[in-house]
Short mmCIF file of C-alpha atoms and ligand atoms in Angstrom, two decimals:
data_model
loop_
_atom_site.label_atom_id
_atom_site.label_comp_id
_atom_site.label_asym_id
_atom_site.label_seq_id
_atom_site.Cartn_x
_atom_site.Cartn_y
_atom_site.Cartn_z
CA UNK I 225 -71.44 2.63 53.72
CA UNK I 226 -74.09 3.56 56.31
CA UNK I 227 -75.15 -0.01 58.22
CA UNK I 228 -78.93 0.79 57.30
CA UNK I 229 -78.27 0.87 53.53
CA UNK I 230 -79.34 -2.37 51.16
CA UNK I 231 -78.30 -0.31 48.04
CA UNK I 232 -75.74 2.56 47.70
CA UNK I 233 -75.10 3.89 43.99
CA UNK I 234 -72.27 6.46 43.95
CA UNK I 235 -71.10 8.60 40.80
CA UNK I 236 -72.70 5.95 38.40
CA UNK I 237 -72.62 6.47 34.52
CA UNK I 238 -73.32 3.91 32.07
CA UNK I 239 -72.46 4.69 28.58
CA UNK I 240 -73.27 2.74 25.03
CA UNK I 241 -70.46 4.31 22.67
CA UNK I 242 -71.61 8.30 22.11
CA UNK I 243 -74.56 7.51 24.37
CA UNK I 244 -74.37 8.61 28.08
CA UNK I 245 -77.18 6.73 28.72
CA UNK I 246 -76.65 7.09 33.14
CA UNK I 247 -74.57 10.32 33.78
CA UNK I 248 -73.03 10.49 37.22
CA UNK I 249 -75.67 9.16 39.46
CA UNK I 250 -75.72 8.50 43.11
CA UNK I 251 -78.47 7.15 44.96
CA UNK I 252 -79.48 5.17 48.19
CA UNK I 253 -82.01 2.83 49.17
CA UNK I 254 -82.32 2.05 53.08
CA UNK I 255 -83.00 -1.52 54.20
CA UNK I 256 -86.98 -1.97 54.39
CA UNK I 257 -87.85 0.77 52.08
CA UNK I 258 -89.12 1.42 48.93
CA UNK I 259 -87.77 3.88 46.49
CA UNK I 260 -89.61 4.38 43.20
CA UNK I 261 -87.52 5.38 40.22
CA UNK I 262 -89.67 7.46 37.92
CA UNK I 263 -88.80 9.66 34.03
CA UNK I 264 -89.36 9.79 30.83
CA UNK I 265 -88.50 7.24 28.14
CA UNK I 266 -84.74 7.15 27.70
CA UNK I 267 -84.37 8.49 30.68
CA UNK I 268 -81.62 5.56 31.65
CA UNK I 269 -83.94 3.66 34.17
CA UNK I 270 -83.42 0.27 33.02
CA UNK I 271 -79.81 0.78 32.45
CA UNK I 272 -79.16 2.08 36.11
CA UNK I 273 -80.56 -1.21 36.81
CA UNK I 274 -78.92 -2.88 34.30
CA UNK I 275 -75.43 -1.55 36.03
CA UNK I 276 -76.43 -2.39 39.61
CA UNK I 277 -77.37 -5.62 38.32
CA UNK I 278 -74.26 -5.95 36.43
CA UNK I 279 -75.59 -6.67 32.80
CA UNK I 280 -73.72 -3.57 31.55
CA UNK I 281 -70.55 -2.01 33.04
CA UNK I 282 -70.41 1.23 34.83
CA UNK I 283 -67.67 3.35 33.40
CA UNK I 284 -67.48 5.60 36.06
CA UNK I 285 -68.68 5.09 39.95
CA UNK I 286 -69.33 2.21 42.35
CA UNK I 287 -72.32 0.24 43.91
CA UNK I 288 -72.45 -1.03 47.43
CA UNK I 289 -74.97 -4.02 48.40
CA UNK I 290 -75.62 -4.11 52.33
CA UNK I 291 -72.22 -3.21 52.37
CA UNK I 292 -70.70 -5.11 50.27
CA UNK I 293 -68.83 -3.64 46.56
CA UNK I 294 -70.00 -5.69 43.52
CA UNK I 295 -69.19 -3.38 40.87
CA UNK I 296 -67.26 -5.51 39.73
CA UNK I 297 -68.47 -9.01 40.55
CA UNK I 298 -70.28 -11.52 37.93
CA UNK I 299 -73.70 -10.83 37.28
CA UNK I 300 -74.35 -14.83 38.24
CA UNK I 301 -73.31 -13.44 41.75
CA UNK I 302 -75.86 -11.44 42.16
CA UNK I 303 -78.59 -13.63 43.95
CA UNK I 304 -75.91 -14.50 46.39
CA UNK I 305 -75.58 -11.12 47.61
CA UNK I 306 -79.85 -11.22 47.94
CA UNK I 307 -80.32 -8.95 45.09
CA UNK I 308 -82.88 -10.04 42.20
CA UNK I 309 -84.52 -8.46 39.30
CA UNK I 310 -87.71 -8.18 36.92
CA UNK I 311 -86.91 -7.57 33.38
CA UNK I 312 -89.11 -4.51 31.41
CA UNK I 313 -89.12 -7.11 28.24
CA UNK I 314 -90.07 -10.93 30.50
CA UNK I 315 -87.37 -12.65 29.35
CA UNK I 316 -88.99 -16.56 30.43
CA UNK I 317 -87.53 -20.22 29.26
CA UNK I 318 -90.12 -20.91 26.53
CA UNK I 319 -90.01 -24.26 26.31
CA UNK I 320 -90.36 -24.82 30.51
CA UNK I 321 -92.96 -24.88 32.59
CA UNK I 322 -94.54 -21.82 34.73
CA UNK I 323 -93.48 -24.24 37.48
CA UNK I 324 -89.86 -25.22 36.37
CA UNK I 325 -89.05 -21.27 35.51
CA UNK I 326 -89.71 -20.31 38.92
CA UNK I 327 -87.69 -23.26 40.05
CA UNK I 328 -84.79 -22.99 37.71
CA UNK I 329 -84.37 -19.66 39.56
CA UNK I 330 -84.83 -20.91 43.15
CA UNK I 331 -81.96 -23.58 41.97
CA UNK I 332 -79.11 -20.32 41.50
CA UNK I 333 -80.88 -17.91 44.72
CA UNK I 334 -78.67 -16.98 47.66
CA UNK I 335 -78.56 -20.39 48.78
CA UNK I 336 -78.73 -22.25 46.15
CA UNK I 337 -81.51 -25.50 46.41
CA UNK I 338 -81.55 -28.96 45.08
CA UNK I 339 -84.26 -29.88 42.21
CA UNK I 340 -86.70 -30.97 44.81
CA UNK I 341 -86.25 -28.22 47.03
CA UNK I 342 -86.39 -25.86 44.28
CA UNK I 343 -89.91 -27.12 43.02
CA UNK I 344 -91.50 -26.98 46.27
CA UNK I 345 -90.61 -23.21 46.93
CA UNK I 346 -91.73 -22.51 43.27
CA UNK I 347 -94.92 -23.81 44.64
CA UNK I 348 -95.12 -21.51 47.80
CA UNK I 349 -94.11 -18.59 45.25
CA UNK I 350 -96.71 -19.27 42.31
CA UNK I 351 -99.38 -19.92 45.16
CA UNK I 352 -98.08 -15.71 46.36
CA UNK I 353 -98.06 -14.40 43.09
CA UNK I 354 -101.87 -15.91 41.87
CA UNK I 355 -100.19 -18.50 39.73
CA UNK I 356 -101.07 -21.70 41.19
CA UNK I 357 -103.15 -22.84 38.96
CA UNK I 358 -101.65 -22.04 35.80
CA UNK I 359 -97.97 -23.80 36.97
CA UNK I 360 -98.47 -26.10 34.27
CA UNK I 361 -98.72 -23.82 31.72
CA UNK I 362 -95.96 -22.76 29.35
CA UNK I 363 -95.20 -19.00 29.11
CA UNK I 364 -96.67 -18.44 25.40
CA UNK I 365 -100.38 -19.79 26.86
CA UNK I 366 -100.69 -17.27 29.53
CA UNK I 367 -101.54 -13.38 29.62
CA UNK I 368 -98.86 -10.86 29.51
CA UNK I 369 -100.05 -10.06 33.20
CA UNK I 370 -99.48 -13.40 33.92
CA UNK I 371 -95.91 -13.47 32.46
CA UNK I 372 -95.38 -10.40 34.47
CA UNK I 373 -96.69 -12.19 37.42
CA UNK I 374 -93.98 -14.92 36.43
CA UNK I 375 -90.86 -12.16 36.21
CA UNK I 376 -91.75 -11.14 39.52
CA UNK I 377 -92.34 -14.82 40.81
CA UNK I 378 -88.70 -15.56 39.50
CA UNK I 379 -87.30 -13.17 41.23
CA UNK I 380 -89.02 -13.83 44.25
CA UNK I 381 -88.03 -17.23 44.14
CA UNK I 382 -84.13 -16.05 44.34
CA UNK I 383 -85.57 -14.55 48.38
CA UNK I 384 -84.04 -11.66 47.41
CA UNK I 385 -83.46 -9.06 50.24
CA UNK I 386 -83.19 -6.41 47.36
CA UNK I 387 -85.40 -6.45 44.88
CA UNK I 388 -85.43 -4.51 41.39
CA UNK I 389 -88.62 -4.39 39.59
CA UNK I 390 -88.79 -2.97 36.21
CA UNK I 391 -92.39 -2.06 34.77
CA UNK I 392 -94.19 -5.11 35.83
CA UNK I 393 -97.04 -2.91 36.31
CA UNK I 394 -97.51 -2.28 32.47
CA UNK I 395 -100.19 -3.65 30.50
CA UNK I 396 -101.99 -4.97 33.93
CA UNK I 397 -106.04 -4.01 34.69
CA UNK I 398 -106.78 -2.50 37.60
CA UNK I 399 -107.68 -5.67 39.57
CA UNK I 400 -104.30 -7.32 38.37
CA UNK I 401 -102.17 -4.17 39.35
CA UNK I 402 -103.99 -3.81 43.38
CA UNK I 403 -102.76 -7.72 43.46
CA UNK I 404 -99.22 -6.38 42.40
CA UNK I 405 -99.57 -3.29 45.13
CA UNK I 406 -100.07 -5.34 47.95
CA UNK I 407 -97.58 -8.50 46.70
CA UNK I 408 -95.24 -5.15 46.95
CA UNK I 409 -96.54 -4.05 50.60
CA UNK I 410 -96.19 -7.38 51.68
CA UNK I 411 -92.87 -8.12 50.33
CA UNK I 412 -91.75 -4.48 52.03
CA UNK I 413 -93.58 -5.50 55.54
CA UNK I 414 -91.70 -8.66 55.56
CA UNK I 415 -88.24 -6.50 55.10
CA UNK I 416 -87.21 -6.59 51.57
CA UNK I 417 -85.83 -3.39 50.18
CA UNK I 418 -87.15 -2.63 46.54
CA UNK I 419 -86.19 -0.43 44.21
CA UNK I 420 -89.45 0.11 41.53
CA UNK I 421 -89.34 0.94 38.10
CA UNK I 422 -92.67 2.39 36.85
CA UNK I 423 -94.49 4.90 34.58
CA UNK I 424 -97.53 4.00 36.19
CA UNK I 425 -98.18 6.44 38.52
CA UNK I 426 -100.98 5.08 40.93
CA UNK I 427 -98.41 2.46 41.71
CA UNK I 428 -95.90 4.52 42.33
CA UNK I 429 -97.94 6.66 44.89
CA UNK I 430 -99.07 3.35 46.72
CA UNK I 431 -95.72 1.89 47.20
CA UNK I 432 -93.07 4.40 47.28
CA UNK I 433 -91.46 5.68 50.62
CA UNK I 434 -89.20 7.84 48.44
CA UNK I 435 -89.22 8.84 44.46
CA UNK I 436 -86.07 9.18 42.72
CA UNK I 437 -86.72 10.92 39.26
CA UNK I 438 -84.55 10.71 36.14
CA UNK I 439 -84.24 12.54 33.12
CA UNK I 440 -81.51 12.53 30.22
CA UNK I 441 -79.08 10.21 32.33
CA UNK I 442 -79.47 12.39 35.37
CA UNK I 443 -81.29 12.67 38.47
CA UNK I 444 -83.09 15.58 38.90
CA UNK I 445 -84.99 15.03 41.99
CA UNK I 446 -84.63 12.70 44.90
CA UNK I 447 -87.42 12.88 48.11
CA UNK I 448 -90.71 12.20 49.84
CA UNK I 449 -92.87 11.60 47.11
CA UNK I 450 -95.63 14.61 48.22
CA UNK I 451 -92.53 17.05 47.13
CA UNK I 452 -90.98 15.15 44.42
CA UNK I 453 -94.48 15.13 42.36
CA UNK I 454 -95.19 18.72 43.49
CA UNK I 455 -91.52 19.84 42.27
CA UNK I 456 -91.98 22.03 39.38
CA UNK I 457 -88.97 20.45 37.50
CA UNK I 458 -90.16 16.67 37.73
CA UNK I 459 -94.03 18.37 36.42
CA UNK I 460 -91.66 19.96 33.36
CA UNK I 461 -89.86 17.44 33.23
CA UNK I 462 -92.11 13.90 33.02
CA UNK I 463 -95.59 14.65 35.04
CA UNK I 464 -96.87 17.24 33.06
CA UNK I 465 -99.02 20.06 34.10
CA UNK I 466 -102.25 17.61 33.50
CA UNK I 467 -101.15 15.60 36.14
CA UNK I 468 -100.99 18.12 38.87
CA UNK I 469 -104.11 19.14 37.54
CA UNK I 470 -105.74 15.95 37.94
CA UNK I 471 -104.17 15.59 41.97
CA UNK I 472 -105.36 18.84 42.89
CA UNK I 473 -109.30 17.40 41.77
CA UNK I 474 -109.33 13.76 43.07
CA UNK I 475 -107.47 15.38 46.41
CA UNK I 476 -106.84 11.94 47.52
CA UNK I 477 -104.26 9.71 48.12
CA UNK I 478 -105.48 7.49 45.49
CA UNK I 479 -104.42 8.75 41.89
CA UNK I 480 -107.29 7.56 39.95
CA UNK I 481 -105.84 6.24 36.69
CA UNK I 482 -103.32 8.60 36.18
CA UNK I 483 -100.50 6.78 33.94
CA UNK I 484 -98.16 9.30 33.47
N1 ATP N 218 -77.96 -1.68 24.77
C1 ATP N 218 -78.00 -0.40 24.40
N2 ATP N 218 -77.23 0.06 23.37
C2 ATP N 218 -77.25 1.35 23.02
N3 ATP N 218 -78.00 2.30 23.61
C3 ATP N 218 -78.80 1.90 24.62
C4 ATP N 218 -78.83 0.53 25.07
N4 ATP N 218 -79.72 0.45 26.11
C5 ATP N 218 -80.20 1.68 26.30
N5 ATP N 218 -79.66 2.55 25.40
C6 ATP N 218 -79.92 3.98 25.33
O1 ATP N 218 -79.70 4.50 26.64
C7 ATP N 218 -80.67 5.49 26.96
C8 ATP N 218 -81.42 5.09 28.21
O2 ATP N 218 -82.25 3.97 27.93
P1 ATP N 218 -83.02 3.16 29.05
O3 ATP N 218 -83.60 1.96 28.39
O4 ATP N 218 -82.12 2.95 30.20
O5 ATP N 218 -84.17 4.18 29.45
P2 ATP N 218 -85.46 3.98 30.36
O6 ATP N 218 -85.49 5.11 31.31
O7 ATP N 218 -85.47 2.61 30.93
O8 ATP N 218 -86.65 4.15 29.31
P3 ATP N 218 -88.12 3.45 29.25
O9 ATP N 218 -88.98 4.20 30.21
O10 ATP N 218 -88.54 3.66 27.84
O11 ATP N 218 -87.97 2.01 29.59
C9 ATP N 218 -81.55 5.64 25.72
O12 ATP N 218 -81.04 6.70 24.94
C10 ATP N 218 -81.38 4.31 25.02
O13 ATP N 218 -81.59 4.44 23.64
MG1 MG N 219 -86.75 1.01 30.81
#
C-alpha cells in the first residue's frame, strides 16, 4: 500500500445469497482527500461501506486502512484504526440524550475517553455541528436534519482520520446542507480523508476531489469529477441527459438544485 493512501479497496464483492450486491471493486482514497461515491439506487453504495466498515463480510478482496489490513478485524475495531461512519437510516440511542449519544461514541473512538472526558468533547462537537443548543434534547424531538447533524456529530466524536458519510445530505434545506458543505471543507482542511455517499448532486460538486461512480455492483467510472459527470456512461447510467442539460445552462460551478 502506497504511504499516501487512508483507504485502499482491492477486488471487493459483497454478496447477500443470489445477490452480488458489490462485484469486484477496487478503489483508493488518498490521505486529505475527498472522494464522492455516486449511482443509482441498488447500486451497492452502502454495502461497499458496509464491507469497509466491516458490518457485512467481503467474500472476495481486501481493504487496507493507512496501511493497515482489517478485512478481517471486528467491526468494534474500527474507531481504533481512525475510521468512522454515518449511517443512510440514523441509527441514534432513543432513550439518551443528543449530548450522551455523541459521548457514548467519544467513550469507544481511537483513544478511548473516560465519562467526563467524553462529555466535554461531545460539547466541542455539538457546538461544530450547530447542535449546542438542542444537547438536551432526545433524538425523537428534533428534525431529521438535526438527527443527521447527530450521525455526523457521532462520528466526529470517534476523531476519525477516515470518515464515511452516507446520505446525510438527504432531506436537508438549502441553508442546512451549505452548513454540512463547509463542516465537510473544514473537516478535509484539517486532514481527514472522507469518503461521501450522496445522490445529491450540488454536494457532491462542492466537496469532491474525485467521483467514484457505481452501478449494478460495479464501478463504472473513477476520476476528476469535470470528466466523471461529463462521461457519457455515468449520464446513461445515473445523471441523465437532463442533468447535463441543466450544467451546460447554469455554466457555473454551482449546480443549482440539481438532485440527481
Ligand atoms: N442486508 C441485505 N440483504 C439482502 N440484500 C441486500 C442487503 N443490503 C443490500 N442488499 C441488496 O444489495 C444491493 C445494493 O444495495 P445498497 O443498499 O448497497 O445500494 P445503494 O447504492 O446504497 O442504494 P441507495 O442509493 O438506494 O441507498 C441491492 O440490490 C439491495 O437490495
Ligand atoms: Mg445506500
Amino acid at each position: 500500500m502506497k504511504p499516501n493512501l487512508s483507504l485502499e479497496i482491492e477486488g471487493a464483492t459483497v454478496r447477500f445469497g443470489g445477490v452480488v450486491a458489490v462485484s469486484e471493486v477496487s478503489m483508493t482514497v488518498d490521505v486529505g482527500e475527498v472522494v464522492g461515491l455516486i449511482g443509482p439506487n441498488g447500486a451497492g453504495k452502502t454495502s461497499l461501506l458496509n464491507s469497509i466498515s466491516r458490518l457485512v463480510p467481503l467474500s472476495a478482496g481486501s481493504v487496507h486502512v493507512f496501511g493497515q489490513n482489517i478485512t478481517k478485524i471486528a467491526p468494534y475495531m474500527l474507531p481504533r484504526h481512525g475510521v468512522a461512519r454515518t449511517f443512510q437510516v440514523v441509527q441514534p440511542f432513543a432513550n439518551l440524550t443528543l449530548r450522551e449519544n455523541v459521548a457514548i461514541a467519544a467513550m469507544f473512538s481511537l483513544k478511548s475517553l473516560p465519562k467526563l472526558e467524553a462529555m466535554d468533547r461531545a460539547d466541542a462537537v455539538l457546538e461544530r455541528t450547530g447542535l449546542t443548543h438542542k444537547a438536551k434534547m432526545l433524538p425523537a424531538e428534533v428534525t431529521l436534519a438535526d438527527r443527521k447533524r447527530l450521525e455526523v456529530s457521532r462520528a466526529l466524536a470517534m476523531t476519525p482520520k477516515l470518515l464515511l458519510l452516507d446520505e446525510v445530505m438527504a432531506g436537508l434545506n438549502h441553508t442546512e446542507m451549505d452548513a454540512m458543505i463547509h463542516l465537510i471543507r473544514e473537516l478535509q482542511q484539517e486532514g481527514t480523508s472522507i469518503v461521501v455517499v450522496e445522490h445529491v448532486m450540488k454536494a457532491i460538486v462542492a466537496v469532491c476531489n474525485r467521483i467514484i461512480v457505481m452501478q449494478n455492483g460495479k464501478k463504472i467510472a473513477d476520476g476528476n469529477p469535470k470528466s466523471v459527470l461529463n462521461d457519457p456512461t455515468v449520464v446513461a447510467a445515473y445523471l441523465g441527459q437532463r442533468y447535463v442539460d441543466r450544467q451546460s445552462k447554469t455554466q457555473s460551478a454551482s449546480v443549482s438544485g440539481v438532485q440527481k
